[in-house]
mmCIF file of C-alpha atoms in Angstrom:
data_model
loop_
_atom_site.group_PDB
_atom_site.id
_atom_site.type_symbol
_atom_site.label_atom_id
_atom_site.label_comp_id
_atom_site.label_asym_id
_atom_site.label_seq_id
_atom_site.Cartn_x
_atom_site.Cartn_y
_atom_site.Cartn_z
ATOM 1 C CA UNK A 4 39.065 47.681 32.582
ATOM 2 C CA UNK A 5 39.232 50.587 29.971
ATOM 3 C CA UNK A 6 40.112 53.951 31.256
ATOM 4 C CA UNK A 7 36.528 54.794 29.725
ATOM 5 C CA UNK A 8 34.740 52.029 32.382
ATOM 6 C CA UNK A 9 37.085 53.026 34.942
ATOM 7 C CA UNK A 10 35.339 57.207 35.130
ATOM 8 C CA UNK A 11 32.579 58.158 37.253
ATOM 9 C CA UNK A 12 29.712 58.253 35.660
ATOM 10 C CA UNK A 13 27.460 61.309 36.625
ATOM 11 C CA UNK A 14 23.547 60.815 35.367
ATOM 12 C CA UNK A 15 22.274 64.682 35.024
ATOM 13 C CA UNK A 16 18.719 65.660 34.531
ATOM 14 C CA UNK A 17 17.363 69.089 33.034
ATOM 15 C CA UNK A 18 14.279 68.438 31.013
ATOM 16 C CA UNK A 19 13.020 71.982 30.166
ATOM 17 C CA UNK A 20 13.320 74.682 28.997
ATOM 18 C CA UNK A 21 16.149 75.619 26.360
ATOM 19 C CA UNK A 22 17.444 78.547 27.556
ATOM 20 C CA UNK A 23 17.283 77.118 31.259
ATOM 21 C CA UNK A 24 18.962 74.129 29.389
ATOM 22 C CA UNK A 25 21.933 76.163 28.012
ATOM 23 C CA UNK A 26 23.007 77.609 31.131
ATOM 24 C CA UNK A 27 23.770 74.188 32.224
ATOM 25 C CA UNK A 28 26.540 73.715 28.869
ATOM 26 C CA UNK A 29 29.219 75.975 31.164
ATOM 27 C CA UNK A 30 28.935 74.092 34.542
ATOM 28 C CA UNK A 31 28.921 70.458 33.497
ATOM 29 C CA UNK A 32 32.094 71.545 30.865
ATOM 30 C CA UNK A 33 33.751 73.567 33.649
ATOM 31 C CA UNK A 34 32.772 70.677 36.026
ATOM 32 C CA UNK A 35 34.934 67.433 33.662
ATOM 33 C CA UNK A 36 38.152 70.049 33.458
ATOM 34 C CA UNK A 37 37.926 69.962 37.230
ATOM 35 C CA UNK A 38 37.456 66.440 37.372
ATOM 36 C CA UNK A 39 39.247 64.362 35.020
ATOM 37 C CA UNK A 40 38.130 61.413 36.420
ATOM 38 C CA UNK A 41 34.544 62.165 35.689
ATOM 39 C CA UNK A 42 31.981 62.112 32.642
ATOM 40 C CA UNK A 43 28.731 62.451 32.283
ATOM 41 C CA UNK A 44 25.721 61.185 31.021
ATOM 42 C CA UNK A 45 23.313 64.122 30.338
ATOM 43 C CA UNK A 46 19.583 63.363 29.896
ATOM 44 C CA UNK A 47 17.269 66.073 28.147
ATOM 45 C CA UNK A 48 14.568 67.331 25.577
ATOM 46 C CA UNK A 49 15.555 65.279 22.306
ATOM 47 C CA UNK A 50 15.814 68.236 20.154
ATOM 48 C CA UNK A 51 18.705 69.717 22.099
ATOM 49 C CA UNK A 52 21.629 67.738 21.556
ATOM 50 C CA UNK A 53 23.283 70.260 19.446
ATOM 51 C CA UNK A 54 24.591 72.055 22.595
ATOM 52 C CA UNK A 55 26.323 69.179 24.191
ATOM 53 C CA UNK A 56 28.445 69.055 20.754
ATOM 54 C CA UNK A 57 32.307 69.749 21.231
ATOM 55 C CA UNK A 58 32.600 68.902 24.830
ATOM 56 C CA UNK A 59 34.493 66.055 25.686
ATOM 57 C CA UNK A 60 32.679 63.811 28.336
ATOM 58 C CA UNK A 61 29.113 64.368 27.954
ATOM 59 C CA UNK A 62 27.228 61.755 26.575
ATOM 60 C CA UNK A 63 23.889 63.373 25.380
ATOM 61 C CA UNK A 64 20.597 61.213 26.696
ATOM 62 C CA UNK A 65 17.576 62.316 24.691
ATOM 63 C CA UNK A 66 14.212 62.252 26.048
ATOM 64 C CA UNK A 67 11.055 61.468 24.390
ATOM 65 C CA UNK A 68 8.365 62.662 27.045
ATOM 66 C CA UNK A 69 5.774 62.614 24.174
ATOM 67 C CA UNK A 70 6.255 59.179 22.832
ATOM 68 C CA UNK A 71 8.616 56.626 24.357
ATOM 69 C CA UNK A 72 9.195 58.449 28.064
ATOM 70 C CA UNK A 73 5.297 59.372 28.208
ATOM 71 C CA UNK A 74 3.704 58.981 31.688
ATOM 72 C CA UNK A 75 5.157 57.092 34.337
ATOM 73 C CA UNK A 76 5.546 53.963 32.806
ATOM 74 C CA UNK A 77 7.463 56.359 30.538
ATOM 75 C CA UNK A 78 9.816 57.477 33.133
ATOM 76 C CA UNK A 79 10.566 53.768 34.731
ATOM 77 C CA UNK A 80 11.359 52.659 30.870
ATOM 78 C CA UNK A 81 13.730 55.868 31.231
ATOM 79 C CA UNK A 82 14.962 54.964 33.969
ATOM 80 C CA UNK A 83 15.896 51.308 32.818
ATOM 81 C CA UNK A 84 17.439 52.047 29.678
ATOM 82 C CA UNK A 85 19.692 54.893 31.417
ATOM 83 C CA UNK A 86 20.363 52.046 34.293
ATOM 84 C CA UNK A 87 21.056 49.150 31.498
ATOM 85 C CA UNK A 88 23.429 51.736 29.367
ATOM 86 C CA UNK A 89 25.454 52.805 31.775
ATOM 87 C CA UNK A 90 26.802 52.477 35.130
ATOM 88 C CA UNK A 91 25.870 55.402 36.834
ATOM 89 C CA UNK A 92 27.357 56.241 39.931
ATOM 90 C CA UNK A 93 25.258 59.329 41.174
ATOM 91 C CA UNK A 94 22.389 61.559 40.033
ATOM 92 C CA UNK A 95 22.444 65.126 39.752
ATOM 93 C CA UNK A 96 19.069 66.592 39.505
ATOM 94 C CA UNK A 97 19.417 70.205 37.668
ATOM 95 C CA UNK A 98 15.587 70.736 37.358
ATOM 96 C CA UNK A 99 13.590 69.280 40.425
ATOM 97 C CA UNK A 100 10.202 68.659 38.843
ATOM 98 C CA UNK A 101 7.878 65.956 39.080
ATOM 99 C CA UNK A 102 9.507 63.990 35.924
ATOM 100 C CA UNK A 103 13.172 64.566 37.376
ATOM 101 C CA UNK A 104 12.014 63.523 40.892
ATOM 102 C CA UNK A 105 9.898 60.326 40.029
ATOM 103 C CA UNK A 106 13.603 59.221 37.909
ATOM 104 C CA UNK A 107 16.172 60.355 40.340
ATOM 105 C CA UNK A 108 13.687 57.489 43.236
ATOM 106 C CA UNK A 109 13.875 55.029 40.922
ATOM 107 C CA UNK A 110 18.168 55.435 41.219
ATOM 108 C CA UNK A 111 17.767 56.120 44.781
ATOM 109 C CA UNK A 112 16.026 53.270 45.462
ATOM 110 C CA UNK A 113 18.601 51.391 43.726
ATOM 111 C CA UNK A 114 21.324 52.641 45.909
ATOM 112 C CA UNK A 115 22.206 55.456 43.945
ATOM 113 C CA UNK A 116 23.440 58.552 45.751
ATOM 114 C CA UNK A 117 21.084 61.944 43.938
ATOM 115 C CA UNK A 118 21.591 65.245 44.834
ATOM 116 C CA UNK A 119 18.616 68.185 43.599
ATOM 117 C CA UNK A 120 19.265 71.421 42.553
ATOM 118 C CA UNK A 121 17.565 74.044 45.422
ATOM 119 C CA UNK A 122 15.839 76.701 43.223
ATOM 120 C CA UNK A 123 15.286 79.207 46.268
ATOM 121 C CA UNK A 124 11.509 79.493 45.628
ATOM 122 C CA UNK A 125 11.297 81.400 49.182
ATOM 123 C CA UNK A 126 13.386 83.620 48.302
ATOM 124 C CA UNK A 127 12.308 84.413 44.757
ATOM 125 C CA UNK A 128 8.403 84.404 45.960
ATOM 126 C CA UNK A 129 9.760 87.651 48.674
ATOM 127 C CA UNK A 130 11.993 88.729 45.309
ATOM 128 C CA UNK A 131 8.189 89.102 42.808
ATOM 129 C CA UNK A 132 5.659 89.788 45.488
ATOM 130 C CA UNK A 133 3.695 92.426 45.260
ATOM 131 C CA UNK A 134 3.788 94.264 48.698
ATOM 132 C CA UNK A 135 7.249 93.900 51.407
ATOM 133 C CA UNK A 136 9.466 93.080 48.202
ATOM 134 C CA UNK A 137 12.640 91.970 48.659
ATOM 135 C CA UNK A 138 14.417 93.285 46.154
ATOM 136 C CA UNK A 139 18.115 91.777 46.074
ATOM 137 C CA UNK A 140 20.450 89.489 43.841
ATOM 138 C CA UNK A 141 20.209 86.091 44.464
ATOM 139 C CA UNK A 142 22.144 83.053 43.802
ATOM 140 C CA UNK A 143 22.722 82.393 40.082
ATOM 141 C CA UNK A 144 20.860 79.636 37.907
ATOM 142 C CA UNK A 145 24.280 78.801 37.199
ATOM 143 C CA UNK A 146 25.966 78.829 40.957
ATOM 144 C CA UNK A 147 22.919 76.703 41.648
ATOM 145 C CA UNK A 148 23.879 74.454 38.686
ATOM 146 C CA UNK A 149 27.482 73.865 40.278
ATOM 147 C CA UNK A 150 26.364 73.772 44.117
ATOM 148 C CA UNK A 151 24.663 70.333 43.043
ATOM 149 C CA UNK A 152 27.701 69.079 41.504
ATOM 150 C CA UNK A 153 29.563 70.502 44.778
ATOM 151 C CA UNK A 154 27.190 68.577 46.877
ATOM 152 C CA UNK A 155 28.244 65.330 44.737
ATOM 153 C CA UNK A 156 31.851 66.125 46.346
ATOM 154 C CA UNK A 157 32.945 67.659 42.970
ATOM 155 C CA UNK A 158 35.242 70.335 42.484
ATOM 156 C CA UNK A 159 32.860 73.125 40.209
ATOM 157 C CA UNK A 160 34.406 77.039 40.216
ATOM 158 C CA UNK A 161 32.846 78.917 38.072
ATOM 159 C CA UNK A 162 34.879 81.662 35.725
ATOM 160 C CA UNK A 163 33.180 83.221 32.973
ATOM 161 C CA UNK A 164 35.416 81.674 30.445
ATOM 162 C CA UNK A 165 33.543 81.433 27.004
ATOM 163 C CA UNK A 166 32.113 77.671 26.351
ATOM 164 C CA UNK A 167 33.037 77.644 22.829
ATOM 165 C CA UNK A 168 34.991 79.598 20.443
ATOM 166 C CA UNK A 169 33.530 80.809 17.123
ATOM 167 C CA UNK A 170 32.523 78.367 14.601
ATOM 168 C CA UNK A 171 33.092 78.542 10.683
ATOM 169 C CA UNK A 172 29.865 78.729 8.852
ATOM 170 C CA UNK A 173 29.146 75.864 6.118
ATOM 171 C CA UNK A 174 27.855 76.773 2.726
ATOM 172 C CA UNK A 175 24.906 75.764 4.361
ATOM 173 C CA UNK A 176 24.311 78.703 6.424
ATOM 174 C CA UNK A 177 26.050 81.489 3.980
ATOM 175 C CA UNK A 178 23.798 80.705 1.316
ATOM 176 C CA UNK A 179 21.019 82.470 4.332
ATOM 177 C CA UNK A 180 23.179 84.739 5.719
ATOM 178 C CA UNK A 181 25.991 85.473 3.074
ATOM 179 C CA UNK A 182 29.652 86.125 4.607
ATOM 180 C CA UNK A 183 30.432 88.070 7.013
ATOM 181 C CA UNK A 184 33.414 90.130 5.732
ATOM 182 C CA UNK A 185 34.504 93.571 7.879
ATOM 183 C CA UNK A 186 30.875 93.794 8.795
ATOM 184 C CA UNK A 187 29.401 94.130 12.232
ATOM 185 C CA UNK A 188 26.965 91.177 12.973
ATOM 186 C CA UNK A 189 23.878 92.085 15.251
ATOM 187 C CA UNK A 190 21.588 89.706 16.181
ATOM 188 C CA UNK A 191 17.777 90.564 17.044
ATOM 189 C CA UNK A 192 15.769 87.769 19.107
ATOM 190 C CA UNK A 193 12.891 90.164 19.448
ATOM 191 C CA UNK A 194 10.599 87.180 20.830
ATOM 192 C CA UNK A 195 10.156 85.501 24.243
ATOM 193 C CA UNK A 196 7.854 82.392 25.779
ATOM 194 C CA UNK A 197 5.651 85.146 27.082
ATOM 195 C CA UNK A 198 4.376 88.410 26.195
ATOM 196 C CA UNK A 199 5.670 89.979 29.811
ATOM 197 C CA UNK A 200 9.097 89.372 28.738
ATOM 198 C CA UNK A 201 8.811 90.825 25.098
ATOM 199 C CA UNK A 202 9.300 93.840 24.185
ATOM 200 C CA UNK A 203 6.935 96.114 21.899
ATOM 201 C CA UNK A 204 7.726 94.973 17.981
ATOM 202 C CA UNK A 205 6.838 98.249 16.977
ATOM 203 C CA UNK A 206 9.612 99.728 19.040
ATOM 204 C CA UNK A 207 12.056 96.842 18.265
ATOM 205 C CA UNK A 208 11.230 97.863 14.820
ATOM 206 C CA UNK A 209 12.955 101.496 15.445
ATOM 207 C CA UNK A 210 15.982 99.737 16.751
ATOM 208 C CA UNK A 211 16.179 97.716 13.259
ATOM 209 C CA UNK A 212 15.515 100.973 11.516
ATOM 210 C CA UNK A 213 18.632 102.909 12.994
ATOM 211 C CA UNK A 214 21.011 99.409 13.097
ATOM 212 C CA UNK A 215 20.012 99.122 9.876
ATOM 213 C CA UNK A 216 21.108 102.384 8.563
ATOM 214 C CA UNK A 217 24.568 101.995 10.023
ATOM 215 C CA UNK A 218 27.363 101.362 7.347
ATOM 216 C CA UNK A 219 28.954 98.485 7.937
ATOM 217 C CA UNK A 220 26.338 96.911 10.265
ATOM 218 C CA UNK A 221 24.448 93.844 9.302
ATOM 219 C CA UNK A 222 21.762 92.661 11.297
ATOM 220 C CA UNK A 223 20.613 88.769 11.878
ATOM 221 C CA UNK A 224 16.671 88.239 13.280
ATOM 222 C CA UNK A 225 16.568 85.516 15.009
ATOM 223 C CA UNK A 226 13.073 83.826 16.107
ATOM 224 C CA UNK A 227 10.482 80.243 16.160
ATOM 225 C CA UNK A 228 7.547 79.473 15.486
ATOM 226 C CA UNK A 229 5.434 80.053 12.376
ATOM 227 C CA UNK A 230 3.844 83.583 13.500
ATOM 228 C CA UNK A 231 7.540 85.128 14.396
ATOM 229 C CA UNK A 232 8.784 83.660 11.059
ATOM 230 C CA UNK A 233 6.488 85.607 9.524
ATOM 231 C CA UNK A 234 6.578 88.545 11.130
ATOM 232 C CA UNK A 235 10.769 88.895 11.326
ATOM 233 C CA UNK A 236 10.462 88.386 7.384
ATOM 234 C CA UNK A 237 8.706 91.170 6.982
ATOM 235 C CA UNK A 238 10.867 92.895 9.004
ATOM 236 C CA UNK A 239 13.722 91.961 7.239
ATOM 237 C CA UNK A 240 12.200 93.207 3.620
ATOM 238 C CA UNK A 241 11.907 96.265 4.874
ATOM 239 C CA UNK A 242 15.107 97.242 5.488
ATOM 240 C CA UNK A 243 18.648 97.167 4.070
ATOM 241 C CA UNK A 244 20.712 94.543 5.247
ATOM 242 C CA UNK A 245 18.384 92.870 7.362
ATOM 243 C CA UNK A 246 17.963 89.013 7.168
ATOM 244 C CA UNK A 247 16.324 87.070 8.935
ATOM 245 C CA UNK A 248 17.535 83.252 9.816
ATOM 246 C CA UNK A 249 14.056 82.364 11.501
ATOM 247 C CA UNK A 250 12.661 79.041 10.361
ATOM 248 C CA UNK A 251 15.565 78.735 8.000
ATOM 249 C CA UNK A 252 18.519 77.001 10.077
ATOM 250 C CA UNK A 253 18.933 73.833 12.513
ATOM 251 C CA UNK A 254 19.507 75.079 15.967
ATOM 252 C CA UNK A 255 23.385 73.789 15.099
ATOM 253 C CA UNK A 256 23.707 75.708 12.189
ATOM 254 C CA UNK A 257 22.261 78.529 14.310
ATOM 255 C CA UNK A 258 24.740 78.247 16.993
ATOM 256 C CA UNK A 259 27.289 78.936 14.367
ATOM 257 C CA UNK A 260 25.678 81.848 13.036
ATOM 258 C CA UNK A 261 25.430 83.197 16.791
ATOM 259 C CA UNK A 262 29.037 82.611 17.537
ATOM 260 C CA UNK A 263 30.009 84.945 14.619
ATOM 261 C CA UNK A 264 27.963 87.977 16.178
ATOM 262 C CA UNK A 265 29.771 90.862 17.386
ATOM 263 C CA UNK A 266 26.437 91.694 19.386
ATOM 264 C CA UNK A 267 23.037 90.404 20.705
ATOM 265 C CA UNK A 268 19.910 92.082 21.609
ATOM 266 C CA UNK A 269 17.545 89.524 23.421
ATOM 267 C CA UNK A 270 15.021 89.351 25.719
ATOM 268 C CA UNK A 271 15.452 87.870 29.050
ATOM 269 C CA UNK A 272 15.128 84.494 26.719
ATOM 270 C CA UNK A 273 17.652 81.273 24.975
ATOM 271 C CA UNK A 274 19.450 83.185 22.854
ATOM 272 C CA UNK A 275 20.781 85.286 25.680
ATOM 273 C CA UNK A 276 22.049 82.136 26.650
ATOM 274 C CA UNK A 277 22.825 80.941 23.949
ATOM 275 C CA UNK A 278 25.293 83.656 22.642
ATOM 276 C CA UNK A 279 26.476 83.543 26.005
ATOM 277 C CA UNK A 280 27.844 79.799 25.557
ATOM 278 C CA UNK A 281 30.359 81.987 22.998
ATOM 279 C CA UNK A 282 31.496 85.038 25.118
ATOM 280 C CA UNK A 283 28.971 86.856 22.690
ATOM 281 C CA UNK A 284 27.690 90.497 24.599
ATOM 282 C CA UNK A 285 24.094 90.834 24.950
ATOM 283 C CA UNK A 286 22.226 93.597 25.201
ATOM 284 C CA UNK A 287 19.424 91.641 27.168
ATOM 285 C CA UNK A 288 15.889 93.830 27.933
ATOM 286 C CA UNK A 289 14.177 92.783 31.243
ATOM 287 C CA UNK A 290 10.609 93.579 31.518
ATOM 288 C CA UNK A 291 8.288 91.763 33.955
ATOM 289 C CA UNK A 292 11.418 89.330 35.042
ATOM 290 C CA UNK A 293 14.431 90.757 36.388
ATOM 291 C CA UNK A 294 18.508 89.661 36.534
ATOM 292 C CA UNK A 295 18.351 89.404 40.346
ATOM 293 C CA UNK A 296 16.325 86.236 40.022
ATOM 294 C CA UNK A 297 19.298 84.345 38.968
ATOM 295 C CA UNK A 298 18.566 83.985 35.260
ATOM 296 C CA UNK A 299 21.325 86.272 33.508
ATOM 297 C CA UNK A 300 23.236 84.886 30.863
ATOM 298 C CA UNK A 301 26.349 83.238 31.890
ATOM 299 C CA UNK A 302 29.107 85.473 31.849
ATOM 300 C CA UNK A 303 27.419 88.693 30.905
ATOM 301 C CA UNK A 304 27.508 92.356 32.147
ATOM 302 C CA UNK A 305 24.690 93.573 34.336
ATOM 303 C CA UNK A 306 25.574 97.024 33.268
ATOM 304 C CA UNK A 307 24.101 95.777 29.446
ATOM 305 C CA UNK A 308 20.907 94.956 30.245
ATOM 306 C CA UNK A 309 18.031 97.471 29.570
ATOM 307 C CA UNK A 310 15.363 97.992 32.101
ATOM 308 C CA UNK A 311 13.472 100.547 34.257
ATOM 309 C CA UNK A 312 15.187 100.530 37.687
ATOM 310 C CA UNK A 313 12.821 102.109 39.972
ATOM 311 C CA UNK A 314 8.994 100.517 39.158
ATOM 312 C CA UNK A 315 7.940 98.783 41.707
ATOM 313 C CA UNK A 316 6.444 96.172 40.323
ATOM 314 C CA UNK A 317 9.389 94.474 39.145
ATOM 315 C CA UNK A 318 9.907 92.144 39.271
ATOM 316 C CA UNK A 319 6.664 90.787 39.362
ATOM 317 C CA UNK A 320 7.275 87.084 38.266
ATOM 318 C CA UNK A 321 10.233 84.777 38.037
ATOM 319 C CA UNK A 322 9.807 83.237 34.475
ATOM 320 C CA UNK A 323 7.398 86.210 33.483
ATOM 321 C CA UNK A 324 4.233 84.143 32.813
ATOM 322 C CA UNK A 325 2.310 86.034 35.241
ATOM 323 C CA UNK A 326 0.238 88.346 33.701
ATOM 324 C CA UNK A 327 0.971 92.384 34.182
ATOM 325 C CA UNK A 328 -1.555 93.604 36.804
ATOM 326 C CA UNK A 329 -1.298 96.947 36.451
ATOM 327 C CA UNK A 330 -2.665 96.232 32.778
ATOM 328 C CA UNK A 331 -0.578 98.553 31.197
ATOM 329 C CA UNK A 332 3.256 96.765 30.754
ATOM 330 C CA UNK A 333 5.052 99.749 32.163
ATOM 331 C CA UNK A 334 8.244 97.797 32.453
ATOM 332 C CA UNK A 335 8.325 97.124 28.927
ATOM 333 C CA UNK A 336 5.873 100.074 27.221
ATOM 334 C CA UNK A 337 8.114 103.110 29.504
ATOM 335 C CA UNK A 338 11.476 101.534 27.786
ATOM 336 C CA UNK A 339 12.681 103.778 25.146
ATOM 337 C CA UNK A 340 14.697 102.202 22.003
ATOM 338 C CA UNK A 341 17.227 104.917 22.826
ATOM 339 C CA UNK A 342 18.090 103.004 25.435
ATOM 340 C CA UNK A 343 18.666 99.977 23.703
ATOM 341 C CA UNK A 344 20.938 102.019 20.967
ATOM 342 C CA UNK A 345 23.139 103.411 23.277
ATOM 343 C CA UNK A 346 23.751 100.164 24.807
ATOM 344 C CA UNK A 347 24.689 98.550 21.544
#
C-alpha cells in the first residue's frame, strides 16, 4: 500500500458562496500541517478550483449543480462518483444546506462517520433582530470551519498565518495591469451580492479621486458581472492611474494581482477574503451586515473596518439580503469617505 492509499481521506463539502468558500482555504491548509496523516478531498462550485492551487493535500472535487449534479438524482450520481474515486473515511459538512445534507446521508448510510458545521442561527437571529438585540461577537465562520474538523478528532488551531505568499504576475496579467515598480497597489472591490452591503458609488468615487491623486499610488478596481465592468471602466478613464482588472482576468490570474496589493478596500464581500488568503490588509466597509456575525476576513484587524458604531439597526441581517427598513441606508449613506481615507 502506497503512503498515498495509506492517508485518511477527509470528503469536505462547501457549495456556495465564494467568499464563504475562501474562508475555508486557511482551515483545511492549517488542518493537513496538523495532520500529516490526512488529505482531503474537497468538493465545490466548479469554477473555484483556483483557490485550492498550491496546497499540498487537497484534491479539488468540482460540482456541476446545473448540469451533471442537477436535482437529486444529481446529488446520488455525486455521491457515487466521490464514493467510486476515493476511499473516504469521513465527511465534513462546511455548509449544512439541503444539497450538503441529502450527500453527507448517502455516506452516512454507508457507514461513513459526517460531522456538520453549526452555523449558530439562534444566536445570529438575537444578533439582527430588530427589537432586544443582542449585540455581541460570535464565533468565527472560520472557528466554525475548524470545530467540524475538531469534531472529526482532528487537531485544527487556528493562527492567522497568511495562506499564500505573493505570486509573480505572468505577462498575462502585466499587459492589464503593467508592473508594479515602487508603487503602492490599492485595490477597490466597490461591489457586493447585495445592495445593503455596498456602499454609495458616488462616494466610492471620492475615495478613487483622492487615491488617485496620490504620487506613487496606483489603484486596481476590481469587480463581475457585465454592469460593474462597465461601470469600474468608466471609473478608471476618469482618473490617473486607475485600471480596472474587471472582466479582464481569470479568477487565478486575479489572485495574483491581489497578492501584490499593499491594500484593499472591500465590502463585507470575496475579495475581503480573498486578499485575506495573502496577509493582504483590508479596509473592509460594513453596512447592513456586521463583523460580529462571524464573517471577517481571516486574519484581519477589526480596528480597519469602516462602519457606524452606534445605529441600532445594525446589524440588521446576516448576509445583508434583507432589505433596509428604515428605507433610507443609514449604515451605508451616514459613512463618510473620510473615513475610509484615513483608514487606508
Amino acid at each position: 500500500m502506497t503512503a498515498k492509499q495509506s492517508k485518511r481521506t477527509i470528503l469536505v463539502f462547501r457549495f456556495s458562496a465564494l467568499g464563504d468558500m475562501a474562508m475555508t482555504i486557511p482551515v483545511m491548509k492549517r488542518m493537513l500541517e496538523s495532520n500529516p496523516g490526512v488529505d482531503i478531498v474537497f468538493v465545490s462550485n466548479k469554477n473555484w478550483g483556483a483557490l485550492c492551487e498550491g496546497i499540498p493535500g487537497i484534491t479539488f472535487y468540482p460540482a456541476d449543480f446545473k448540469g451533471v449534479h442537477k436535482g437529486f438524482p444529481g446529488l446520488f450520481r455525486l455521491f457515487k462518483e466521490l464514493g467510486s474515486q476515493f476511499n473516504i473515511a469521513a465527511v465534513a459538512d462546511l455548509h449544512n444546506v439541503l444539497r450538503s445534507k441529502v450527500v453527507s446521508t448517502f455516506f452516512r448510510l454507508s457507514g461513513v462517520p459526517v460531522r456538520t458545521i453549526d452555523k449558530g442561527r439562534a444566536e445570529k437571529k438575537a444578533l439582527t433582530r430588530k427589537e432586544n438585540k443582542v449585540l455581541r461577537p460570535l464565533t468565527t465562520t472560520i472557528e466554525r470551519y475548524a470545530e467540524v474538523f475538531r469534531a472529526l478528532q482532528l487537531s485544527c488551531e487556528m493562527g492567522t498565518k497568511p495562506v499564500f505568499a505573493p505570486r509573480d504576475l505572468p505577462q498575462s496579467v502585466l499587459v492589464v495591469t503593467g508592473s508594479k515598480g515602487t508603487d503602492k497597489w490599492v485595490g477597490i472591490a466597490p461591489f457586493a451580492t447585495y445592495v445593503e452591503k455596498m456602499y454609495p458609488l458616488a462616494k466610492m468615487e471620492e475615495v478613487i479621486a483622492t487615491v488617485s491623486g496620490e504620487k506613487g499610488h496606483k489603484i486596481l478596481l476590481f469587480g463581475g458581472g457585465k454592469e460593474e465592468v462597465a461601470q469600474l471602466g468608466a471609473l478608471a478613464a476618469k482618473y490617473p492611474q486607475t485600471v480596472s482588472v474587471a472582466g479582464r482576468l481569470s479568477l487565478k490570474e486575479e489572485m495574483a494581482v491581489i497578492s501584490q496589493l499593499d491594500t484593499m478596500v472591500s465590502m463585507d464581500s470575496a475579495n475581503m477574503h480573498l486578499a485575506s488568503l495573502f496577509g493582504v490588509p483590508v479596509v473592509s466597509v460594513w453596512g447592513a451586515t456586521h463583523p460580529y456575525a462571524g464573517f471577517m476576513g481571516y486574519g484581519q484587524l477589526e480596528s480597519n473596518a469602516v462602519q457606524i458604531q452606534d445605529l441600532e439597526c445594525r446589524p440588521c441581517s446576516v448576509f445583508g439580503n434583507k432589505p433596509c427598513f428604515r428605507g433610507d441606508h443609514a449604515c451605508m449613506e451616514w459613512l463618510k469617505p473620510a473615513q475610509i481615507l484615513e483608514k487606508l
